[in-house]
Amino acid sequence: MANQREQVGGARRCAEAAAGCGRGASAPRWGGDTIFAVSSGQGRCAVAVIRTSGPGSCGALRCLTGRREPPPPRLLALRRIRDPATAETLDRGLVVWFPGPHSFTGEDCAELHVHGGPAVVSGVLRALGRLPGLRPAEPGEFTRRAFRRGKLDLTAVEGLGDLIRAETEAQRRQALRQMEGELGRLYQRWSKTLTQALAHLEAYIDFSEDDNVEEEVLSQVDATVRALEQEIGAHLQDGRRGELLRGGVHTVIAGPPNVGKSSLLNLLCQRPAAIVSPVAGTTRDVVEVALNVGGYPLVLSDTAGLRDATDPVEQEGVSRARDRLQQADLVLAVLDATAVPTEPAALGAALGSLLPPTSTPCILVLNKADLLRGGQGALHDACTRGDTLPPTILFSCKTGEGLDHLLELLAGQLAQLCGDPLAGSPSLTQSRHSLHLGDCVAALVRYGRERRWDLGLAAEQLRLARRHLGRITGHVGAEDVLDIIFRDFCVGK
């Protein structure tokens, strides 16, 4: 009976706390339910952050802390956190109150900073789950609410996800730049330019006969569309820098059997990721590891030795190796230094017979340099004199000779492929951006053709181009065009 009375009393206190949030400045601002989740990641840790978002956040905070008022906004306050059903103390921690719209989601939000032990975290989550109107958040729901409240556009949402997943310095810089809105602002500027051009074109179509719109408006629209087509086209021709930096530069180790490809993989990743054996053809399947080289992400694949195999399993391995070569962003070609010619032209021919003709960047690694005796000098000269050769180094997986030089070459190639994430305009980071921008440019090209015959059809192409830009950021509106018409043209004056 005492426990039942305590639960009834706890429910009454929570109801009073929630009702109290309806008075004054901290009244709920939004409809809908209130969500909660652990925002600091799973697993045992020193401090766990539990976040709520929605109209019940204030009541939940007051209910769990037993205070009549929430702490001052955006200031940490030390509170005893209790289970409202039993009044049992769950933990002593810091709480923060973020009244909407000045919060991450734009809704009323609260955070509980508690000790990160599983028992504490699960106890607080159970207490929140028993409160009326609160439910566990779905994956990504906090960010989805921020998008719906206009706190983030889609590119910023993607940047936030990339920042959480970033493993290298360059990835962090690019993701932070995108999350802070640089890419979104670029696309929104293009969308605004298109909206203005469309508004002027429609004004010309509707009102030119009344002499309310000047003739040169049409030529101004044409010039604007041509300039925008060129600017977006240049943005698309970035060599996939942003996508490579985001997903990692896929690098394939390729070469004949038994030249040290697996040993090179193990040396670069500093662990026995691939089986090493003196028996040729040991590697059958693709072995893949992710590395951080010079702050850039590298996805390194060890592949089967390239040769005319007779064993069916090895044939499948060679086939997969050739498929990976076709998809590679960078190739580490490995040859046996003791078995290659010392003339640059002959060395280039040996490399060409191994790899298919391609424009993919390549680094030639001449392994087993520790076995060279008197021919090392001649081979070194061939490496430095071969103008037609890719960057070439003498290397030894056994002694580590040439490792620092290889890492320098790799870092240089990665920097060239990915670029500086802080320099110039922000890069494309998603394939969907490229898809919509390509469709946008195609619509602008069609505008130039339709413009000669039918201005109405030309205007429709501008609408399509604008719609594709809006799909990137998540902003697709129709009223903007009317706003500019009445702002820029005094129709009916």
Short mmCIF file of C-alpha atoms in Angstrom, two decimals:
data_model
loop_
_atom_site.label_atom_id
_atom_site.label_comp_id
_atom_site.label_asym_id
_atom_site.label_seq_id
_atom_site.Cartn_x
_atom_site.Cartn_y
_atom_site.Cartn_z
CA MET A 1 0.00 0.00 0.00
CA ALA A 2 2.81 2.38 0.83
CA ASN A 3 4.44 1.70 -2.52
CA GLN A 4 1.13 2.26 -4.30
CA ARG A 5 0.61 5.57 -2.45
CA GLU A 6 4.15 6.60 -3.42
CA GLN A 7 3.47 5.84 -7.09
CA VAL A 8 0.21 7.81 -6.96
CA GLY A 9 2.02 10.68 -5.30
CA GLY A 10 4.78 10.55 -7.94
CA ALA A 11 2.24 10.62 -10.76
CA ARG A 12 0.50 13.60 -9.11
CA ARG A 13 3.78 15.47 -8.76
CA CYS A 14 4.61 14.83 -12.44
CA ALA A 15 1.17 16.00 -13.53
CA GLU A 16 1.61 19.18 -11.50
CA ALA A 17 5.10 19.71 -12.96
CA ALA A 18 3.84 19.25 -16.51
CA ALA A 19 0.92 21.59 -15.85
CA GLY A 20 3.28 24.13 -14.38
CA CYS A 21 5.17 24.21 -17.66
CA GLY A 22 2.03 25.58 -19.26
CA ARG A 23 2.38 28.79 -17.25
CA GLY A 24 4.65 31.62 -18.20
CA ALA A 25 7.56 31.68 -20.64
CA SER A 26 8.28 27.96 -20.51
CA ALA A 27 4.92 26.86 -21.92
CA PRO A 28 5.14 24.14 -24.59
CA ARG A 29 5.53 25.71 -28.00
CA TRP A 30 4.94 22.80 -30.32
CA GLY A 31 2.39 20.06 -30.77
CA GLY A 32 3.25 16.40 -31.00
CA ASP A 33 4.97 13.98 -28.69
CA THR A 34 8.23 14.26 -26.80
CA ILE A 35 11.15 11.98 -27.61
CA PHE A 36 14.17 10.96 -25.57
CA ALA A 37 17.40 9.03 -26.20
CA VAL A 38 21.02 8.65 -25.13
CA SER A 39 22.94 11.14 -27.28
CA SER A 40 26.46 10.29 -26.18
CA GLY A 41 26.71 6.82 -27.69
CA GLN A 42 26.27 3.35 -26.28
CA GLY A 43 28.43 1.51 -23.79
CA ARG A 44 29.94 2.16 -20.37
CA CYS A 45 31.47 5.66 -20.05
CA ALA A 46 32.21 8.33 -17.46
CA VAL A 47 29.36 10.62 -18.49
CA ALA A 48 26.26 9.87 -20.56
CA VAL A 49 24.06 12.54 -22.07
CA ILE A 50 20.33 11.83 -22.26
CA ARG A 51 18.38 14.28 -24.40
CA THR A 52 14.67 15.05 -24.72
CA SER A 53 12.90 17.12 -27.38
CA GLY A 54 9.26 18.15 -27.55
CA PRO A 55 6.55 19.90 -25.54
CA GLY A 56 6.96 17.61 -22.55
CA SER A 57 10.66 18.35 -22.02
CA CYS A 58 10.10 20.99 -19.36
CA GLY A 59 7.68 18.80 -17.40
CA ALA A 60 10.02 15.81 -17.65
CA LEU A 61 12.93 17.86 -16.36
CA ARG A 62 10.92 19.22 -13.43
CA CYS A 63 9.47 15.82 -12.67
CA LEU A 64 12.83 14.04 -12.51
CA THR A 65 14.53 16.81 -10.51
CA GLY A 66 11.61 17.63 -8.21
CA ARG A 67 12.04 21.37 -8.80
CA ARG A 68 9.17 23.79 -9.41
CA GLU A 69 11.08 25.62 -12.13
CA PRO A 70 13.66 24.49 -14.70
CA PRO A 71 17.16 25.94 -14.39
CA PRO A 72 17.99 29.12 -16.35
CA PRO A 73 18.22 28.39 -20.08
CA ARG A 74 21.51 27.00 -21.42
CA LEU A 75 23.18 26.92 -17.98
CA LEU A 76 24.36 23.69 -16.33
CA ALA A 77 22.77 23.01 -12.95
CA LEU A 78 23.58 20.24 -10.47
CA ARG A 79 20.47 18.27 -9.54
CA ARG A 80 19.46 15.07 -7.78
CA ILE A 81 17.68 12.94 -10.39
CA ARG A 82 14.84 10.79 -8.99
CA ASP A 83 12.49 8.15 -10.31
CA PRO A 84 9.10 9.93 -10.20
CA ALA A 85 7.29 6.65 -9.54
CA THR A 86 9.21 5.76 -6.38
CA ALA A 87 11.05 8.98 -5.46
CA GLU A 88 14.23 6.88 -5.41
CA THR A 89 17.41 8.78 -6.27
CA LEU A 90 18.85 7.48 -9.51
CA ASP A 91 21.92 9.74 -9.72
CA ARG A 92 23.27 13.23 -9.10
CA GLY A 93 24.10 14.94 -12.37
CA LEU A 94 24.01 18.09 -14.42
CA VAL A 95 20.88 19.21 -16.25
CA VAL A 96 20.44 21.80 -19.02
CA TRP A 97 17.23 23.43 -20.25
CA PHE A 98 16.94 24.64 -23.86
CA PRO A 99 13.58 26.35 -24.46
CA GLY A 100 12.55 26.38 -28.12
CA PRO A 101 13.11 27.73 -30.65
CA HIS A 102 16.68 28.29 -29.39
CA SER A 103 17.69 24.63 -29.36
CA PHE A 104 19.16 22.05 -31.71
CA THR A 105 15.76 20.80 -32.85
CA GLY A 106 13.93 24.13 -32.53
CA GLU A 107 11.65 22.53 -29.90
CA ASP A 108 11.84 22.62 -26.12
CA CYS A 109 14.79 20.40 -25.21
CA ALA A 110 16.44 19.18 -22.03
CA GLU A 111 19.63 17.28 -21.34
CA LEU A 112 20.57 15.10 -18.37
CA HIS A 113 24.32 14.58 -17.92
CA VAL A 114 24.54 11.50 -15.70
CA HIS A 115 27.17 8.92 -14.82
CA GLY A 116 27.55 6.54 -17.74
CA GLY A 117 27.13 3.20 -16.00
CA PRO A 118 24.52 0.92 -17.59
CA ALA A 119 22.37 0.78 -14.42
CA VAL A 120 22.21 4.58 -14.12
CA VAL A 121 21.44 5.14 -17.80
CA SER A 122 18.79 2.41 -18.00
CA GLY A 123 17.17 3.68 -14.77
CA VAL A 124 16.85 7.23 -16.13
CA LEU A 125 15.54 5.95 -19.47
CA ARG A 126 12.91 3.82 -17.70
CA ALA A 127 11.85 6.81 -15.62
CA LEU A 128 11.45 8.94 -18.74
CA GLY A 129 9.56 6.18 -20.54
CA ARG A 130 6.96 6.04 -17.77
CA LEU A 131 6.10 9.74 -18.13
CA PRO A 132 2.95 10.46 -20.16
CA GLY A 133 3.61 11.82 -23.66
CA LEU A 134 7.25 10.68 -23.82
CA ARG A 135 8.60 7.90 -26.02
CA PRO A 136 12.03 6.66 -27.18
CA ALA A 137 13.35 8.47 -30.25
CA GLU A 138 13.70 6.70 -33.57
CA PRO A 139 17.14 6.68 -35.28
CA GLY A 140 17.94 10.17 -36.56
CA GLU A 141 14.71 11.67 -35.20
CA PHE A 142 16.36 14.59 -33.37
CA THR A 143 18.06 15.65 -36.59
CA ARG A 144 14.85 15.10 -38.56
CA ARG A 145 13.02 17.47 -36.20
CA ALA A 146 15.82 20.03 -36.59
CA PHE A 147 15.37 19.84 -40.37
CA ARG A 148 11.60 20.24 -40.14
CA ARG A 149 11.98 23.29 -37.89
CA GLY A 150 14.40 24.88 -40.36
CA LYS A 151 17.44 24.54 -38.09
CA LEU A 152 19.35 22.50 -40.70
CA ASP A 153 18.96 21.97 -44.42
CA LEU A 154 19.61 18.56 -45.94
CA THR A 155 23.25 19.31 -46.78
CA ALA A 156 23.89 20.36 -43.17
CA VAL A 157 22.16 17.19 -41.97
CA GLU A 158 24.48 15.14 -44.19
CA GLY A 159 27.46 17.14 -42.91
CA LEU A 160 26.46 16.36 -39.33
CA GLY A 161 26.32 12.65 -40.13
CA ASP A 162 29.72 12.83 -41.84
CA LEU A 163 31.18 14.68 -38.84
CA ILE A 164 30.00 11.95 -36.48
CA ARG A 165 31.56 9.29 -38.75
CA ALA A 166 34.76 11.23 -39.56
CA GLU A 167 37.95 9.27 -38.86
CA THR A 168 40.62 11.60 -40.31
CA GLU A 169 41.46 15.28 -39.98
CA ALA A 170 40.56 16.03 -43.59
CA GLN A 171 37.19 14.30 -43.23
CA ARG A 172 36.49 16.30 -40.07
CA ARG A 173 37.33 19.59 -41.75
CA GLN A 174 35.13 18.87 -44.76
CA ALA A 175 32.20 17.63 -42.66
CA LEU A 176 32.38 20.58 -40.27
CA ARG A 177 32.42 23.01 -43.17
CA GLN A 178 29.35 21.36 -44.66
CA MET A 179 27.54 21.11 -41.33
CA GLU A 180 28.06 24.81 -40.74
CA GLY A 181 26.15 25.47 -43.95
CA GLU A 182 28.72 26.48 -46.57
CA LEU A 183 27.55 23.96 -49.15
CA GLY A 184 23.91 24.69 -48.42
CA ARG A 185 24.48 28.44 -48.75
CA LEU A 186 26.15 27.90 -52.13
CA TYR A 187 23.18 25.92 -53.43
CA GLN A 188 20.71 28.36 -51.90
CA ARG A 189 22.50 31.24 -53.64
CA TRP A 190 22.12 29.42 -56.95
CA SER A 191 18.48 28.72 -56.16
CA LYS A 192 17.89 32.38 -55.33
CA THR A 193 19.52 33.41 -58.61
CA LEU A 194 17.29 30.98 -60.51
CA THR A 195 14.21 32.16 -58.62
CA GLN A 196 14.96 35.75 -59.54
CA ALA A 197 15.57 34.87 -63.21
CA LEU A 198 12.33 32.89 -63.30
CA ALA A 199 10.40 35.71 -61.70
CA HIS A 200 11.75 38.22 -64.21
CA LEU A 201 10.99 35.90 -67.12
CA GLU A 202 7.42 35.31 -65.96
CA ALA A 203 6.93 39.02 -65.43
CA TYR A 204 8.13 39.61 -68.99
CA ILE A 205 5.73 36.96 -70.31
CA ASP A 206 2.74 38.31 -68.40
CA PHE A 207 3.26 42.05 -68.53
CA SER A 208 5.55 42.97 -71.45
CA GLU A 209 2.60 43.91 -73.66
CA ASP A 210 1.55 46.55 -71.14
CA ASP A 211 4.99 48.18 -71.30
CA ASN A 212 5.46 47.62 -67.57
CA VAL A 213 8.59 45.48 -68.12
CA GLU A 214 11.60 46.65 -70.10
CA GLU A 215 12.89 44.69 -73.09
CA GLU A 216 16.40 44.20 -71.69
CA VAL A 217 14.99 42.08 -68.88
CA LEU A 218 14.98 39.09 -71.23
CA SER A 219 18.65 39.50 -72.15
CA GLN A 220 19.51 39.83 -68.45
CA VAL A 221 17.74 36.53 -67.76
CA ASP A 222 19.68 34.87 -70.59
CA ALA A 223 23.01 36.14 -69.24
CA THR A 224 22.14 34.99 -65.71
CA VAL A 225 21.20 31.50 -66.88
CA ARG A 226 24.37 31.11 -68.97
CA ALA A 227 26.59 32.24 -66.06
CA LEU A 228 24.83 29.87 -63.67
CA GLU A 229 25.14 26.97 -66.11
CA GLN A 230 28.90 27.54 -66.33
CA GLU A 231 29.31 27.88 -62.55
CA ILE A 232 27.40 24.70 -61.74
CA GLY A 233 29.20 22.86 -64.54
CA ALA A 234 32.57 23.86 -63.05
CA HIS A 235 31.38 22.72 -59.63
CA LEU A 236 30.56 19.30 -61.07
CA GLN A 237 34.03 18.96 -62.61
CA ASP A 238 35.83 18.56 -59.29
CA GLY A 239 37.21 15.04 -59.84
CA ARG A 240 34.92 13.64 -57.09
CA ARG A 241 37.18 15.21 -54.46
CA GLY A 242 34.49 15.55 -51.82
CA GLU A 243 33.13 12.05 -52.38
CA LEU A 244 36.62 10.53 -52.23
CA LEU A 245 37.39 12.35 -49.00
CA ARG A 246 34.08 11.35 -47.47
CA GLY A 247 34.20 7.65 -48.42
CA GLY A 248 37.95 7.06 -48.64
CA VAL A 249 40.27 6.70 -51.64
CA HIS A 250 39.96 3.09 -52.82
CA THR A 251 43.49 1.87 -53.44
CA VAL A 252 44.27 -1.53 -54.91
CA ILE A 253 47.53 -3.43 -54.42
CA ALA A 254 48.09 -5.27 -57.70
CA GLY A 255 50.87 -7.37 -59.16
CA PRO A 256 51.95 -10.89 -60.11
CA PRO A 257 51.81 -13.69 -57.54
CA ASN A 258 54.40 -13.87 -54.77
CA VAL A 259 55.87 -10.36 -55.14
CA GLY A 260 54.94 -9.26 -51.60
CA LYS A 261 51.50 -7.69 -52.00
CA SER A 262 50.10 -9.18 -48.79
CA SER A 263 53.30 -8.35 -46.92
CA LEU A 264 52.94 -4.74 -48.09
CA LEU A 265 49.34 -4.62 -46.82
CA ASN A 266 50.38 -6.00 -43.43
CA LEU A 267 53.27 -3.54 -43.20
CA LEU A 268 51.07 -0.55 -43.99
CA CYS A 269 48.32 -1.49 -41.56
CA GLN A 270 50.79 -2.72 -38.89
CA ARG A 271 48.98 -6.02 -38.29
CA PRO A 272 48.70 -9.45 -39.97
CA ALA A 273 45.54 -8.64 -41.93
CA ALA A 274 46.44 -10.91 -44.86
CA ILE A 275 47.97 -14.39 -44.95
CA VAL A 276 51.59 -14.38 -46.11
CA SER A 277 53.11 -17.51 -47.64
CA PRO A 278 55.99 -18.33 -49.98
CA VAL A 279 53.49 -20.34 -52.03
CA ALA A 280 52.36 -18.36 -55.06
CA GLY A 281 48.62 -17.70 -55.29
CA THR A 282 47.89 -17.70 -51.54
CA THR A 283 45.57 -14.69 -51.75
CA ARG A 284 42.32 -15.64 -53.43
CA ASP A 285 39.75 -13.16 -52.14
CA VAL A 286 40.04 -9.39 -51.67
CA VAL A 287 41.31 -8.30 -48.25
CA GLU A 288 40.34 -4.72 -47.38
CA VAL A 289 41.52 -2.41 -44.58
CA ALA A 290 40.90 1.27 -43.82
CA LEU A 291 43.90 3.49 -43.07
CA ASN A 292 44.62 7.10 -42.18
CA VAL A 293 47.53 8.38 -44.27
CA GLY A 294 48.54 12.00 -43.80
CA GLY A 295 45.08 12.86 -42.47
CA TYR A 296 43.32 11.41 -45.53
CA PRO A 297 41.20 8.23 -45.60
CA LEU A 298 42.61 5.29 -47.56
CA VAL A 299 40.70 2.07 -48.24
CA LEU A 300 43.43 -0.42 -49.15
CA SER A 301 42.66 -3.73 -50.92
CA ASP A 302 45.01 -6.68 -51.30
CA THR A 303 44.12 -8.75 -54.34
CA ALA A 304 45.04 -12.06 -55.93
CA GLY A 305 48.17 -12.24 -58.06
CA LEU A 306 47.51 -11.40 -61.70
CA ARG A 307 48.30 -14.37 -63.93
CA ASP A 308 46.61 -16.91 -66.21
CA ALA A 309 45.37 -19.25 -63.49
CA THR A 310 44.16 -22.82 -64.06
CA ASP A 311 42.62 -23.47 -60.64
CA PRO A 312 38.91 -22.43 -60.65
CA VAL A 313 39.13 -20.76 -57.22
CA GLU A 314 42.23 -18.80 -58.18
CA GLN A 315 40.57 -17.82 -61.46
CA GLU A 316 37.72 -16.28 -59.48
CA GLY A 317 40.25 -14.43 -57.32
CA VAL A 318 42.05 -13.03 -60.38
CA SER A 319 38.70 -11.97 -61.85
CA ARG A 320 37.83 -10.10 -58.65
CA ALA A 321 41.26 -8.49 -58.65
CA ARG A 322 40.76 -7.17 -62.19
CA ASP A 323 37.29 -5.87 -61.23
CA ARG A 324 38.79 -3.98 -58.31
CA LEU A 325 41.44 -2.50 -60.60
CA GLN A 326 38.71 -1.11 -62.85
CA GLN A 327 37.04 0.57 -59.86
CA ALA A 328 40.22 1.80 -58.14
CA ASP A 329 40.94 5.46 -57.42
CA LEU A 330 44.65 4.69 -56.92
CA VAL A 331 46.82 1.66 -57.71
CA LEU A 332 49.88 0.37 -55.86
CA ALA A 333 51.56 -1.78 -58.52
CA VAL A 334 54.04 -4.20 -56.95
CA LEU A 335 56.81 -5.93 -58.93
CA ASP A 336 59.77 -8.06 -57.88
CA ALA A 337 62.85 -5.80 -57.96
CA THR A 338 65.08 -8.80 -58.65
CA ALA A 339 63.12 -9.77 -61.79
CA VAL A 340 62.48 -6.46 -63.58
CA PRO A 341 64.60 -4.84 -66.32
CA THR A 342 66.76 -1.86 -65.39
CA GLU A 343 65.96 0.19 -68.49
CA PRO A 344 63.11 2.69 -67.95
CA ALA A 345 61.37 1.81 -71.23
CA ALA A 346 61.48 -1.92 -70.51
CA LEU A 347 60.34 -1.31 -66.92
CA GLY A 348 57.39 0.72 -68.23
CA ALA A 349 56.53 -2.07 -70.66
CA ALA A 350 56.55 -4.60 -67.80
CA LEU A 351 54.15 -2.40 -65.85
CA GLY A 352 51.92 -1.91 -68.90
CA SER A 353 51.63 -5.64 -69.46
CA LEU A 354 50.40 -6.01 -65.89
CA LEU A 355 47.82 -3.23 -65.66
CA PRO A 356 45.02 -2.38 -68.12
CA PRO A 357 45.28 0.97 -69.94
CA THR A 358 43.74 3.51 -67.60
CA SER A 359 44.12 7.06 -66.32
CA THR A 360 44.00 5.89 -62.70
CA PRO A 361 46.94 7.30 -60.68
CA CYS A 362 49.57 4.69 -59.89
CA ILE A 363 52.60 4.21 -57.62
CA LEU A 364 55.11 1.55 -58.71
CA VAL A 365 56.62 -0.38 -55.79
CA LEU A 366 59.70 -2.48 -56.61
CA ASN A 367 59.72 -4.86 -53.66
CA LYS A 368 62.50 -7.18 -52.40
CA ALA A 369 65.15 -4.48 -52.76
CA ASP A 370 67.03 -6.17 -49.90
CA LEU A 371 67.83 -9.07 -52.30
CA LEU A 372 69.52 -6.80 -54.85
CA ARG A 373 73.25 -6.92 -54.89
CA GLY A 374 75.13 -4.96 -57.51
CA GLY A 375 72.08 -3.97 -59.57
CA GLN A 376 70.44 -1.65 -57.04
CA GLY A 377 72.19 1.45 -58.39
CA ALA A 378 71.15 0.75 -61.98
CA LEU A 379 67.56 0.12 -60.93
CA HIS A 380 67.55 3.27 -58.82
CA ASP A 381 68.71 5.27 -61.84
CA ALA A 382 65.93 3.71 -63.92
CA CYS A 383 63.39 4.82 -61.30
CA THR A 384 64.60 8.42 -61.36
CA ARG A 385 65.21 8.69 -65.13
CA GLY A 386 61.96 7.14 -66.28
CA ASP A 387 59.90 10.15 -67.33
CA THR A 388 57.11 7.89 -68.57
CA LEU A 389 57.02 5.88 -65.36
CA PRO A 390 54.64 6.68 -62.48
CA PRO A 391 56.24 7.57 -59.12
CA THR A 392 58.52 4.58 -58.46
CA ILE A 393 60.38 3.46 -55.33
CA LEU A 394 62.70 0.67 -54.29
CA PHE A 395 61.12 -1.08 -51.33
CA SER A 396 61.64 -3.95 -48.93
CA CYS A 397 58.78 -5.42 -46.94
CA LYS A 398 61.34 -7.45 -44.99
CA THR A 399 63.50 -4.56 -43.76
CA GLY A 400 61.05 -1.66 -44.09
CA GLU A 401 63.36 0.15 -46.51
CA GLY A 402 61.41 2.79 -48.44
CA LEU A 403 58.37 2.81 -46.12
CA ASP A 404 58.65 6.50 -45.22
CA HIS A 405 59.08 7.42 -48.88
CA LEU A 406 56.03 5.31 -49.82
CA LEU A 407 53.92 7.00 -47.14
CA GLU A 408 55.02 10.40 -48.47
CA LEU A 409 54.04 9.41 -52.01
CA LEU A 410 50.70 8.07 -50.79
CA ALA A 411 49.98 11.24 -48.81
CA GLY A 412 50.83 13.36 -51.84
CA GLN A 413 48.54 11.35 -54.12
CA LEU A 414 45.71 11.46 -51.58
CA ALA A 415 46.08 15.22 -51.15
CA GLN A 416 45.95 15.64 -54.92
CA LEU A 417 42.88 13.42 -55.27
CA CYS A 418 40.95 14.83 -52.31
CA GLY A 419 42.19 18.41 -52.37
CA ASP A 420 42.24 20.79 -49.41
CA PRO A 421 38.79 20.64 -47.76
CA LEU A 422 39.19 24.22 -46.52
CA ALA A 423 40.28 25.79 -49.82
CA GLY A 424 37.98 27.22 -52.47
CA SER A 425 34.28 26.52 -52.68
CA PRO A 426 32.93 23.48 -50.78
CA SER A 427 33.12 20.19 -52.66
CA LEU A 428 30.41 17.76 -53.67
CA THR A 429 30.16 15.06 -51.02
CA GLN A 430 27.16 12.98 -52.07
CA SER A 431 26.27 11.24 -55.30
CA ARG A 432 22.74 12.60 -55.01
CA HIS A 433 24.18 16.14 -55.17
CA SER A 434 25.88 15.27 -58.46
CA LEU A 435 22.70 13.70 -59.80
CA HIS A 436 20.49 16.71 -59.06
CA LEU A 437 23.09 19.23 -60.19
CA GLY A 438 23.51 17.33 -63.45
CA ASP A 439 19.75 17.45 -63.98
CA CYS A 440 19.78 21.14 -63.12
CA VAL A 441 22.44 21.88 -65.76
CA ALA A 442 20.53 19.82 -68.31
CA ALA A 443 17.42 21.92 -67.65
CA LEU A 444 19.43 25.13 -68.08
CA VAL A 445 20.76 23.85 -71.41
CA ARG A 446 17.20 23.08 -72.52
CA TYR A 447 16.20 26.60 -71.49
CA GLY A 448 18.59 27.97 -74.12
CA ARG A 449 16.92 25.85 -76.80
CA GLU A 450 13.31 26.50 -75.76
CA ARG A 451 13.97 30.22 -75.34
CA ARG A 452 14.14 30.68 -79.12
CA TRP A 453 10.65 29.27 -79.73
CA ASP A 454 8.49 29.43 -76.63
CA LEU A 455 9.13 31.51 -73.51
CA GLY A 456 6.56 29.51 -71.57
CA LEU A 457 8.44 26.26 -72.17
CA ALA A 458 11.70 28.04 -71.34
CA ALA A 459 10.24 29.18 -68.01
CA GLU A 460 9.26 25.59 -67.26
CA GLN A 461 12.92 24.54 -67.68
CA LEU A 462 13.94 27.15 -65.09
CA ARG A 463 11.31 25.75 -62.73
CA LEU A 464 12.74 22.26 -63.21
CA ALA A 465 16.30 23.50 -62.61
CA ARG A 466 15.17 25.28 -59.45
CA ARG A 467 13.33 22.18 -58.26
CA HIS A 468 16.46 20.05 -58.61
CA LEU A 469 18.46 22.56 -56.54
CA GLY A 470 15.74 22.60 -53.93
CA ARG A 471 15.83 18.83 -53.64
CA ILE A 472 19.48 18.98 -52.59
CA THR A 473 18.83 21.32 -49.66
CA GLY A 474 15.24 20.26 -48.98
CA HIS A 475 13.89 23.71 -49.82
CA VAL A 476 11.39 23.65 -52.68
CA GLY A 477 8.88 26.50 -52.62
CA ALA A 478 6.51 28.20 -55.05
CA GLU A 479 5.68 31.46 -53.26
CA ASP A 480 9.23 32.82 -53.60
CA VAL A 481 8.66 33.56 -57.29
CA LEU A 482 5.57 35.68 -56.59
CA ASP A 483 7.38 37.56 -53.82
CA ILE A 484 10.15 38.63 -56.22
CA ILE A 485 7.69 39.59 -58.96
CA PHE A 486 5.95 42.05 -56.65
CA ARG A 487 9.20 43.24 -55.09
CA ASP A 488 11.16 43.84 -58.30
CA PHE A 489 8.32 44.93 -60.58
CA CYS A 490 5.69 47.46 -59.68
CA VAL A 491 3.03 45.73 -61.78
CA GLY A 492 -0.08 47.87 -62.22
CA LYS A 493 1.68 51.03 -61.10
#
